[in-house]
């Protein structure tokens, strides 16, 4: 985890969008998300009162 953000400056080469869901406590909070977005030069969209659910495992159909 310590080295997770080392590649963020390279991400600035392509346009990006960081979604910040204010009710999502899993991702490290808004401060970390904004700092990461800044390092990647990504635009920020705040989703007030939202929780982002990202699948972490491939499901069978």
PDB file of N, CA and C in Angstrom:
ATOM      1  N   UNK A   1       0.806  -1.189   0.000  1.00  0.00           N
ATOM      2  CA  UNK A   1       0.000   0.000   0.000  1.00  0.00           C
ATOM      3  C   UNK A   1       0.852   1.257   0.000  1.00  0.00           C
ATOM      4  N   UNK A   2       1.989   1.201   0.632  1.00  0.00           N
ATOM      5  CA  UNK A   2       2.841   2.390   0.734  1.00  0.00           C
ATOM      6  C   UNK A   2       3.234   2.923  -0.630  1.00  0.00           C
ATOM      7  N   UNK A   3       3.479   2.047  -1.590  1.00  0.00           N
ATOM      8  CA  UNK A   3       3.947   2.447  -2.921  1.00  0.00           C
ATOM      9  C   UNK A   3       2.818   2.570  -3.943  1.00  0.00           C
ATOM     10  N   UNK A   4       1.590   2.425  -3.495  1.00  0.00           N
ATOM     11  CA  UNK A   4       0.452   2.411  -4.418  1.00  0.00           C
ATOM     12  C   UNK A   4       0.375   3.659  -5.289  1.00  0.00           C
ATOM     13  N   UNK A   5       0.651   4.825  -4.747  1.00  0.00           N
ATOM     14  CA  UNK A   5       0.486   6.067  -5.490  1.00  0.00           C
ATOM     15  C   UNK A   5       1.695   6.540  -6.259  1.00  0.00           C
ATOM     16  N   UNK A   6       2.751   5.751  -6.322  1.00  0.00           N
ATOM     17  CA  UNK A   6       3.964   6.222  -6.990  1.00  0.00           C
ATOM     18  C   UNK A   6       3.771   6.472  -8.484  1.00  0.00           C
ATOM     19  N   UNK A   7       2.828   5.806  -9.110  1.00  0.00           N
ATOM     20  CA  UNK A   7       2.594   5.996 -10.539  1.00  0.00           C
ATOM     21  C   UNK A   7       1.614   7.105 -10.869  1.00  0.00           C
ATOM     22  N   UNK A   8       1.067   7.769  -9.879  1.00  0.00           N
ATOM     23  CA  UNK A   8       0.069   8.804 -10.149  1.00  0.00           C
ATOM     24  C   UNK A   8       0.577   9.945 -11.019  1.00  0.00           C
ATOM     25  N   UNK A   9       1.785  10.447 -10.833  1.00  0.00           N
ATOM     26  CA  UNK A   9       2.241  11.521 -11.720  1.00  0.00           C
ATOM     27  C   UNK A   9       2.259  11.110 -13.203  1.00  0.00           C
ATOM     28  N   UNK A  10       2.539   9.848 -13.487  1.00  0.00           N
ATOM     29  CA  UNK A  10       2.530   9.384 -14.886  1.00  0.00           C
ATOM     30  C   UNK A  10       1.112   9.361 -15.459  1.00  0.00           C
ATOM     31  N   UNK A  11       0.110   9.249 -14.591  1.00  0.00           N
ATOM     32  CA  UNK A  11      -1.281   9.224 -15.046  1.00  0.00           C
ATOM     33  C   UNK A  11      -1.706  10.565 -15.630  1.00  0.00           C
ATOM     34  N   UNK A  12      -0.976  11.619 -15.323  1.00  0.00           N
ATOM     35  CA  UNK A  12      -1.329  12.956 -15.802  1.00  0.00           C
ATOM     36  C   UNK A  12      -1.202  13.084 -17.315  1.00  0.00           C
ATOM     37  N   UNK A  13      -0.580  12.132 -17.962  1.00  0.00           N
ATOM     38  CA  UNK A  13      -0.418  12.163 -19.415  1.00  0.00           C
ATOM     39  C   UNK A  13      -1.781  12.072 -20.102  1.00  0.00           C
ATOM     40  N   UNK A  14      -2.728  11.344 -19.489  1.00  0.00           N
ATOM     41  CA  UNK A  14      -4.061  11.179 -20.063  1.00  0.00           C
ATOM     42  C   UNK A  14      -5.077  11.878 -19.171  1.00  0.00           C
ATOM     43  N   UNK A  15      -6.149  12.419 -19.763  1.00  0.00           N
ATOM     44  CA  UNK A  15      -7.178  13.045 -18.941  1.00  0.00           C
ATOM     45  C   UNK A  15      -7.813  12.019 -18.003  1.00  0.00           C
ATOM     46  N   UNK A  16      -8.169  12.457 -16.796  1.00  0.00           N
ATOM     47  CA  UNK A  16      -8.776  11.543 -15.845  1.00  0.00           C
ATOM     48  C   UNK A  16      -9.866  12.212 -15.037  1.00  0.00           C
ATOM     49  N   UNK A  17     -10.675  11.385 -14.397  1.00  0.00           N
ATOM     50  CA  UNK A  17     -11.750  11.850 -13.545  1.00  0.00           C
ATOM     51  C   UNK A  17     -11.742  11.033 -12.268  1.00  0.00           C
ATOM     52  N   UNK A  18     -11.659  11.702 -11.130  1.00  0.00           N
ATOM     53  CA  UNK A  18     -11.713  11.035  -9.832  1.00  0.00           C
ATOM     54  C   UNK A  18     -13.105  11.231  -9.251  1.00  0.00           C
ATOM     55  N   UNK A  19     -13.792  10.125  -8.983  1.00  0.00           N
ATOM     56  CA  UNK A  19     -15.113  10.181  -8.369  1.00  0.00           C
ATOM     57  C   UNK A  19     -14.945  10.034  -6.869  1.00  0.00           C
ATOM     58  N   UNK A  20     -15.513  10.971  -6.125  1.00  0.00           N
ATOM     59  CA  UNK A  20     -15.441  10.918  -4.670  1.00  0.00           C
ATOM     60  C   UNK A  20     -16.851  10.714  -4.138  1.00  0.00           C
ATOM     61  N   UNK A  21     -17.101   9.518  -3.611  1.00  0.00           N
ATOM     62  CA  UNK A  21     -18.391   9.203  -2.999  1.00  0.00           C
ATOM     63  C   UNK A  21     -18.268   9.518  -1.507  1.00  0.00           C
ATOM     64  N   UNK A  22     -19.039  10.485  -1.032  1.00  0.00           N
ATOM     65  CA  UNK A  22     -18.865  10.984   0.330  1.00  0.00           C
ATOM     66  C   UNK A  22     -19.194   9.960   1.408  1.00  0.00           C
ATOM     67  N   UNK A  23     -19.965   8.941   1.109  1.00  0.00           N
ATOM     68  CA  UNK A  23     -20.327   7.931   2.110  1.00  0.00           C
ATOM     69  C   UNK A  23     -19.455   6.679   2.025  1.00  0.00           C
ATOM     70  N   UNK A  24     -18.457   6.687   1.175  1.00  0.00           N
ATOM     71  CA  UNK A  24     -17.588   5.519   1.002  1.00  0.00           C
ATOM     72  C   UNK A  24     -16.395   5.621   1.942  1.00  0.00           C
ATOM     73  N   UNK A  25     -16.388   4.821   2.991  1.00  0.00           N
ATOM     74  CA  UNK A  25     -15.297   4.865   3.966  1.00  0.00           C
ATOM     75  C   UNK A  25     -14.166   3.910   3.601  1.00  0.00           C
ATOM     76  N   UNK A  26     -14.358   3.077   2.592  1.00  0.00           N
ATOM     77  CA  UNK A  26     -13.367   2.067   2.225  1.00  0.00           C
ATOM     78  C   UNK A  26     -12.164   2.652   1.492  1.00  0.00           C
ATOM     79  N   UNK A  27     -12.356   3.720   0.753  1.00  0.00           N
ATOM     80  CA  UNK A  27     -11.309   4.235  -0.145  1.00  0.00           C
ATOM     81  C   UNK A  27     -10.284   5.150   0.525  1.00  0.00           C
ATOM     82  N   UNK A  28     -10.455   5.458   1.804  1.00  0.00           N
ATOM     83  CA  UNK A  28      -9.475   6.299   2.476  1.00  0.00           C
ATOM     84  C   UNK A  28      -9.926   7.728   2.699  1.00  0.00           C
ATOM     85  N   UNK A  29     -11.120   8.059   2.270  1.00  0.00           N
ATOM     86  CA  UNK A  29     -11.672   9.377   2.540  1.00  0.00           C
ATOM     87  C   UNK A  29     -11.435  10.392   1.438  1.00  0.00           C
ATOM     88  N   UNK A  30     -12.114  11.503   1.586  1.00  0.00           N
ATOM     89  CA  UNK A  30     -12.076  12.555   0.565  1.00  0.00           C
ATOM     90  C   UNK A  30     -10.696  13.205   0.459  1.00  0.00           C
ATOM     91  N   UNK A  31     -10.016  13.371   1.577  1.00  0.00           N
ATOM     92  CA  UNK A  31      -8.701  14.012   1.546  1.00  0.00           C
ATOM     93  C   UNK A  31      -7.723  13.206   0.700  1.00  0.00           C
ATOM     94  N   UNK A  32      -7.679  11.905   0.909  1.00  0.00           N
ATOM     95  CA  UNK A  32      -6.788  11.047   0.133  1.00  0.00           C
ATOM     96  C   UNK A  32      -7.181  11.046  -1.341  1.00  0.00           C
ATOM     97  N   UNK A  33      -8.483  10.987  -1.612  1.00  0.00           N
ATOM     98  CA  UNK A  33      -8.946  10.985  -3.004  1.00  0.00           C
ATOM     99  C   UNK A  33      -8.570  12.280  -3.720  1.00  0.00           C
ATOM    100  N   UNK A  34      -8.732  13.407  -3.043  1.00  0.00           N
ATOM    101  CA  UNK A  34      -8.371  14.693  -3.658  1.00  0.00           C
ATOM    102  C   UNK A  34      -6.865  14.807  -3.875  1.00  0.00           C
ATOM    103  N   UNK A  35      -6.092  14.343  -2.920  1.00  0.00           N
ATOM    104  CA  UNK A  35      -4.634  14.384  -3.069  1.00  0.00           C
ATOM    105  C   UNK A  35      -4.186  13.510  -4.245  1.00  0.00           C
ATOM    106  N   UNK A  36      -4.782  12.329  -4.358  1.00  0.00           N
ATOM    107  CA  UNK A  36      -4.452  11.442  -5.477  1.00  0.00           C
ATOM    108  C   UNK A  36      -4.868  12.049  -6.803  1.00  0.00           C
ATOM    109  N   UNK A  37      -6.046  12.664  -6.845  1.00  0.00           N
ATOM    110  CA  UNK A  37      -6.517  13.311  -8.080  1.00  0.00           C
ATOM    111  C   UNK A  37      -5.591  14.449  -8.479  1.00  0.00           C
ATOM    112  N   UNK A  38      -5.130  15.201  -7.502  1.00  0.00           N
ATOM    113  CA  UNK A  38      -4.214  16.305  -7.794  1.00  0.00           C
ATOM    114  C   UNK A  38      -2.903  15.782  -8.365  1.00  0.00           C
ATOM    115  N   UNK A  39      -2.378  14.722  -7.780  1.00  0.00           N
ATOM    116  CA  UNK A  39      -1.118  14.155  -8.278  1.00  0.00           C
ATOM    117  C   UNK A  39      -1.266  13.608  -9.690  1.00  0.00           C
ATOM    118  N   UNK A  40      -2.457  13.105 -10.025  1.00  0.00           N
ATOM    119  CA  UNK A  40      -2.714  12.568 -11.367  1.00  0.00           C
ATOM    120  C   UNK A  40      -3.250  13.633 -12.311  1.00  0.00           C
ATOM    121  N   UNK A  41      -3.417  14.856 -11.829  1.00  0.00           N
ATOM    122  CA  UNK A  41      -3.989  15.965 -12.602  1.00  0.00           C
ATOM    123  C   UNK A  41      -5.355  15.588 -13.170  1.00  0.00           C
ATOM    124  N   UNK A  42      -6.150  14.901 -12.356  1.00  0.00           N
ATOM    125  CA  UNK A  42      -7.489  14.484 -12.765  1.00  0.00           C
ATOM    126  C   UNK A  42      -8.521  15.496 -12.283  1.00  0.00           C
ATOM    127  N   UNK A  43      -9.607  15.609 -13.003  1.00  0.00           N
ATOM    128  CA  UNK A  43     -10.734  16.414 -12.550  1.00  0.00           C
ATOM    129  C   UNK A  43     -11.432  15.644 -11.430  1.00  0.00           C
ATOM    130  N   UNK A  44     -12.155  16.356 -10.584  1.00  0.00           N
ATOM    131  CA  UNK A  44     -12.823  15.737  -9.442  1.00  0.00           C
ATOM    132  C   UNK A  44     -14.327  15.939  -9.549  1.00  0.00           C
ATOM    133  N   UNK A  45     -15.080  14.879  -9.304  1.00  0.00           N
ATOM    134  CA  UNK A  45     -16.532  14.951  -9.209  1.00  0.00           C
ATOM    135  C   UNK A  45     -16.927  14.359  -7.858  1.00  0.00           C
ATOM    136  N   UNK A  46     -17.628  15.146  -7.054  1.00  0.00           N
ATOM    137  CA  UNK A  46     -18.059  14.696  -5.732  1.00  0.00           C
ATOM    138  C   UNK A  46     -19.494  14.193  -5.830  1.00  0.00           C
ATOM    139  N   UNK A  47     -19.707  12.972  -5.376  1.00  0.00           N
ATOM    140  CA  UNK A  47     -21.028  12.355  -5.382  1.00  0.00           C
ATOM    141  C   UNK A  47     -21.560  12.389  -3.949  1.00  0.00           C
ATOM    142  N   UNK A  48     -22.218  13.482  -3.588  1.00  0.00           N
ATOM    143  CA  UNK A  48     -22.711  13.688  -2.225  1.00  0.00           C
ATOM    144  C   UNK A  48     -23.697  12.593  -1.835  1.00  0.00           C
ATOM    145  N   UNK A  49     -23.485  12.017  -0.658  1.00  0.00           N
ATOM    146  CA  UNK A  49     -24.387  11.004  -0.130  1.00  0.00           C
ATOM    147  C   UNK A  49     -24.321   9.671  -0.848  1.00  0.00           C
ATOM    148  N   UNK A  50     -23.292   9.471  -1.668  1.00  0.00           N
ATOM    149  CA  UNK A  50     -23.202   8.244  -2.463  1.00  0.00           C
ATOM    150  C   UNK A  50     -22.161   7.288  -1.922  1.00  0.00           C
ATOM    151  N   UNK A  51     -22.355   6.038  -2.254  1.00  0.00           N
ATOM    152  CA  UNK A  51     -21.430   4.965  -1.930  1.00  0.00           C
ATOM    153  C   UNK A  51     -21.118   4.250  -3.233  1.00  0.00           C
ATOM    154  N   UNK A  52     -19.857   4.132  -3.574  1.00  0.00           N
ATOM    155  CA  UNK A  52     -19.461   3.469  -4.812  1.00  0.00           C
ATOM    156  C   UNK A  52     -19.193   2.008  -4.507  1.00  0.00           C
ATOM    157  N   UNK A  53     -19.817   1.121  -5.264  1.00  0.00           N
ATOM    158  CA  UNK A  53     -19.614  -0.316  -5.098  1.00  0.00           C
ATOM    159  C   UNK A  53     -18.919  -0.836  -6.343  1.00  0.00           C
ATOM    160  N   UNK A  54     -17.654  -1.176  -6.198  1.00  0.00           N
ATOM    161  CA  UNK A  54     -16.856  -1.666  -7.319  1.00  0.00           C
ATOM    162  C   UNK A  54     -16.654  -3.158  -7.147  1.00  0.00           C
ATOM    163  N   UNK A  55     -17.055  -3.964  -8.131  1.00  0.00           N
ATOM    164  CA  UNK A  55     -16.846  -5.407  -8.013  1.00  0.00           C
ATOM    165  C   UNK A  55     -15.356  -5.729  -7.906  1.00  0.00           C
ATOM    166  N   UNK A  56     -15.012  -6.608  -6.989  1.00  0.00           N
ATOM    167  CA  UNK A  56     -13.611  -6.978  -6.811  1.00  0.00           C
ATOM    168  C   UNK A  56     -13.308  -8.375  -7.293  1.00  0.00           C
ATOM    169  N   UNK A  57     -14.327  -9.104  -7.691  1.00  0.00           N
ATOM    170  CA  UNK A  57     -14.110 -10.471  -8.174  1.00  0.00           C
ATOM    171  C   UNK A  57     -14.961 -10.699  -9.426  1.00  0.00           C
ATOM    172  N   UNK A  58     -14.433 -11.502 -10.316  1.00  0.00           N
ATOM    173  CA  UNK A  58     -15.171 -11.831 -11.529  1.00  0.00           C
ATOM    174  C   UNK A  58     -16.303 -12.788 -11.169  1.00  0.00           C
ATOM    175  N   UNK A  59     -17.504 -12.473 -11.637  1.00  0.00           N
ATOM    176  CA  UNK A  59     -18.653 -13.338 -11.346  1.00  0.00           C
ATOM    177  C   UNK A  59     -18.957 -14.212 -12.538  1.00  0.00           C
ATOM    178  N   UNK A  60     -19.526 -15.352 -12.258  1.00  0.00           N
ATOM    179  CA  UNK A  60     -19.938 -16.256 -13.341  1.00  0.00           C
ATOM    180  C   UNK A  60     -21.288 -15.857 -13.859  1.00  0.00           C
ATOM    181  N   UNK A  61     -21.497 -15.998 -15.184  1.00  0.00           N
ATOM    182  CA  UNK A  61     -22.798 -15.670 -15.740  1.00  0.00           C
ATOM    183  C   UNK A  61     -23.614 -16.918 -15.927  1.00  0.00           C
TER     184      UNK A  61
END
